[in-house]
Short mmCIF file of C-alpha atoms in Angstrom, two decimals:
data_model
loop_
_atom_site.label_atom_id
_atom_site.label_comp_id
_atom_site.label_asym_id
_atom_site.label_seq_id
_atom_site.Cartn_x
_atom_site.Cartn_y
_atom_site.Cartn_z
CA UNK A 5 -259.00 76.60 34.85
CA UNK A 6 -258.67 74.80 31.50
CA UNK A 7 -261.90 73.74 31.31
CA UNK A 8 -262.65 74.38 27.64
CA UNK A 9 -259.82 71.96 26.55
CA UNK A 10 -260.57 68.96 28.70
CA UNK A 11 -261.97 67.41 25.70
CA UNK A 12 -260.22 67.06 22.67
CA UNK A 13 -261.96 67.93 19.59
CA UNK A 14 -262.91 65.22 16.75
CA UNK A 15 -261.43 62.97 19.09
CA UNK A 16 -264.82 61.01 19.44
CA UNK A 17 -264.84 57.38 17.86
CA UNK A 18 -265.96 53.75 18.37
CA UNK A 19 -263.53 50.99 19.46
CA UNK A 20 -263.22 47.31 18.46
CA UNK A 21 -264.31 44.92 15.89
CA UNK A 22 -266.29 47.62 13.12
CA UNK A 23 -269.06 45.36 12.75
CA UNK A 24 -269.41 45.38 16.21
CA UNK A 25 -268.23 47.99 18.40
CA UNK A 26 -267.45 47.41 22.47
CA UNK A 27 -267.37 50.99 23.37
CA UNK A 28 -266.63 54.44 22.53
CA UNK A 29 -262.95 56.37 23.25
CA UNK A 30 -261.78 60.16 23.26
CA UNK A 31 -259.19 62.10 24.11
CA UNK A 32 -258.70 65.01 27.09
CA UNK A 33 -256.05 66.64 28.90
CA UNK A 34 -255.79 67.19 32.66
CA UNK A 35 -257.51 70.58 34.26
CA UNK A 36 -254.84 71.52 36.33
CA UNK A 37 -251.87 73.44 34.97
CA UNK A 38 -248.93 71.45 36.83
CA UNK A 39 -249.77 67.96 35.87
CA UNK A 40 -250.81 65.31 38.33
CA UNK A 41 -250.03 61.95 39.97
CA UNK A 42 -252.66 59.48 38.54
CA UNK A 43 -253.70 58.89 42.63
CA UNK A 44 -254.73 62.17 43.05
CA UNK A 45 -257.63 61.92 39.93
CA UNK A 46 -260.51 61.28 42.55
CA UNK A 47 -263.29 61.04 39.84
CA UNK A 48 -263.50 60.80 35.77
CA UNK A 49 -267.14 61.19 34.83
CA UNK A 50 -268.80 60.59 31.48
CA UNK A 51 -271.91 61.66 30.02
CA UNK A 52 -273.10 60.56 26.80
CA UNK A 53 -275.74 62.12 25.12
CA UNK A 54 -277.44 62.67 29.03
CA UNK A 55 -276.72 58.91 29.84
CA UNK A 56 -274.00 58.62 32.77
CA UNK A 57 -271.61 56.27 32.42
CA UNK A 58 -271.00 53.79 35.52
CA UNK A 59 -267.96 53.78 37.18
CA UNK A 60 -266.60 50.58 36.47
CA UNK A 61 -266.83 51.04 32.61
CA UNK A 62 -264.52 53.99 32.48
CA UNK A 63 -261.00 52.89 31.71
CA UNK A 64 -257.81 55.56 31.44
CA UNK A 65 -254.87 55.43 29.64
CA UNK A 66 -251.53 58.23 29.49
CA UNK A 67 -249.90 56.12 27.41
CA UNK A 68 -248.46 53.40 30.04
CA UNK A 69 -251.33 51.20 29.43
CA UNK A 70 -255.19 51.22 30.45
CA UNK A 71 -256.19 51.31 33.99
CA UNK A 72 -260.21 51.55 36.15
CA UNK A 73 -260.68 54.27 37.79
CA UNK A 74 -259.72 51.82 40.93
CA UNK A 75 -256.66 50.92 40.03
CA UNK A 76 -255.62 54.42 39.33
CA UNK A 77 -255.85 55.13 43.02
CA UNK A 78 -252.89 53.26 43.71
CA UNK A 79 -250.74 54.23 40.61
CA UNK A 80 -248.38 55.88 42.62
CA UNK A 81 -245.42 56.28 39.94
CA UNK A 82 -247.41 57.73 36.87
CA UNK A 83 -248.12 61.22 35.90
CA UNK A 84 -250.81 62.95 33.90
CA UNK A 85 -248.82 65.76 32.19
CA UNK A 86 -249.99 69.22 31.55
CA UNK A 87 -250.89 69.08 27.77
CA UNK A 88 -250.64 65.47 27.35
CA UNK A 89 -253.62 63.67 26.14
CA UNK A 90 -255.07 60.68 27.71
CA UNK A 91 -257.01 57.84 26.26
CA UNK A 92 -260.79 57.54 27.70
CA UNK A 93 -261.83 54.29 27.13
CA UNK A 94 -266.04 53.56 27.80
CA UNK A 95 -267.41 50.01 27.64
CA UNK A 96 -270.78 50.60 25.65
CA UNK A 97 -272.50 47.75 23.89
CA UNK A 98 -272.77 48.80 20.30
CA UNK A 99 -270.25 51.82 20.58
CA UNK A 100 -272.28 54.98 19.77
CA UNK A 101 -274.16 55.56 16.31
CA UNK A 102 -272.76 57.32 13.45
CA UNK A 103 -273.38 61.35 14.08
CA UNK A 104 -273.69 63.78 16.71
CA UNK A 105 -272.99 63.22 20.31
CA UNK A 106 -273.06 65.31 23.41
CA UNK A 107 -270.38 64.11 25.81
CA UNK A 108 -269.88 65.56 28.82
CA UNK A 109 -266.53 64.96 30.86
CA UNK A 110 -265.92 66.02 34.69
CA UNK A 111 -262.71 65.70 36.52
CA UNK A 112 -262.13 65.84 40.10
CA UNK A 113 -258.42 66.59 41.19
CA UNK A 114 -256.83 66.24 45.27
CA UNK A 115 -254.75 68.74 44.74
CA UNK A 116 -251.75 68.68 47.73
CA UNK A 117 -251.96 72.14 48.63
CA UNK A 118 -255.64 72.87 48.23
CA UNK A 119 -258.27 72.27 50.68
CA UNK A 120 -260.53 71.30 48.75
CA UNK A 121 -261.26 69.39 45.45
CA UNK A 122 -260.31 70.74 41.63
CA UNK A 123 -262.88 70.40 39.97
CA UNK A 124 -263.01 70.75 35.79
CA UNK A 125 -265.58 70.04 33.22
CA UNK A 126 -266.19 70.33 29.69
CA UNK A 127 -269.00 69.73 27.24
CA UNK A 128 -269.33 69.49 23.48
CA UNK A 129 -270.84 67.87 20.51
CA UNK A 130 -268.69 65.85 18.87
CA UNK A 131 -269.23 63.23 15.42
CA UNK A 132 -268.49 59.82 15.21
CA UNK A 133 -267.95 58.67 11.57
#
């Protein structure tokens, strides 16, 4: 529906120590016009640069601190509003390299009165400094 906007642009940088990055962060917004309980994100998937990112190295954050993918599935009480931008943390060795990078981001939504799955996605190039 929003697809376009899932990823936030120049949000694209490298997180930790400078001389030695852990990983890579960006910023998107939710897919689904009425906002969401955090349970009901089934899947976040990242692409970088035609690499997919596991699972397990994909970390979230509204604002209310980070959370896996796992432990969103039980984080009943918080909300992914519609417009509000959410931290996407990846655990990369080395962040990414200074210059262009193609990420790719798919979400898949339960939503309550829809029989089957929402599902968004967005792609663009994006710098890291």
């Amino acid at each position: 529906m929003f697809d376009k906007y899932l990823i936030v642009d120049d949000s694209l940088r490298n997180v930790g120590p400078a001389d030695a990055p852990n990983g890579f962060a960006f910023e998107a917004k939710l897919g689904y016009y009425r906002g969401l309980g955090l349970s009901m994100v089934e899947a976040l998937d990242v692409t970088v640069d035609g690499e997919a990112i596991p699972r397990e190295a994909i970390r979230f954050d509204e604002g209310n601190g980070p959370l896996s993918l796992d432990e969103m599935e039980t984080a009943f009480d918080r909300r992914w509003p519609f417009g509000a931008s959410a931290t996407i943390t990846v655990e990369h060795s080395g962040g990414l390299a200074p210059g262009e990078h193609k990420l790719e981001f798919l979400q898949r939504l339960r939503v309550s009165y829809m029989p089957f799955p929402s599902i968004n996605s967005d792609a663009k190039t994006l710098t890291v400094a």
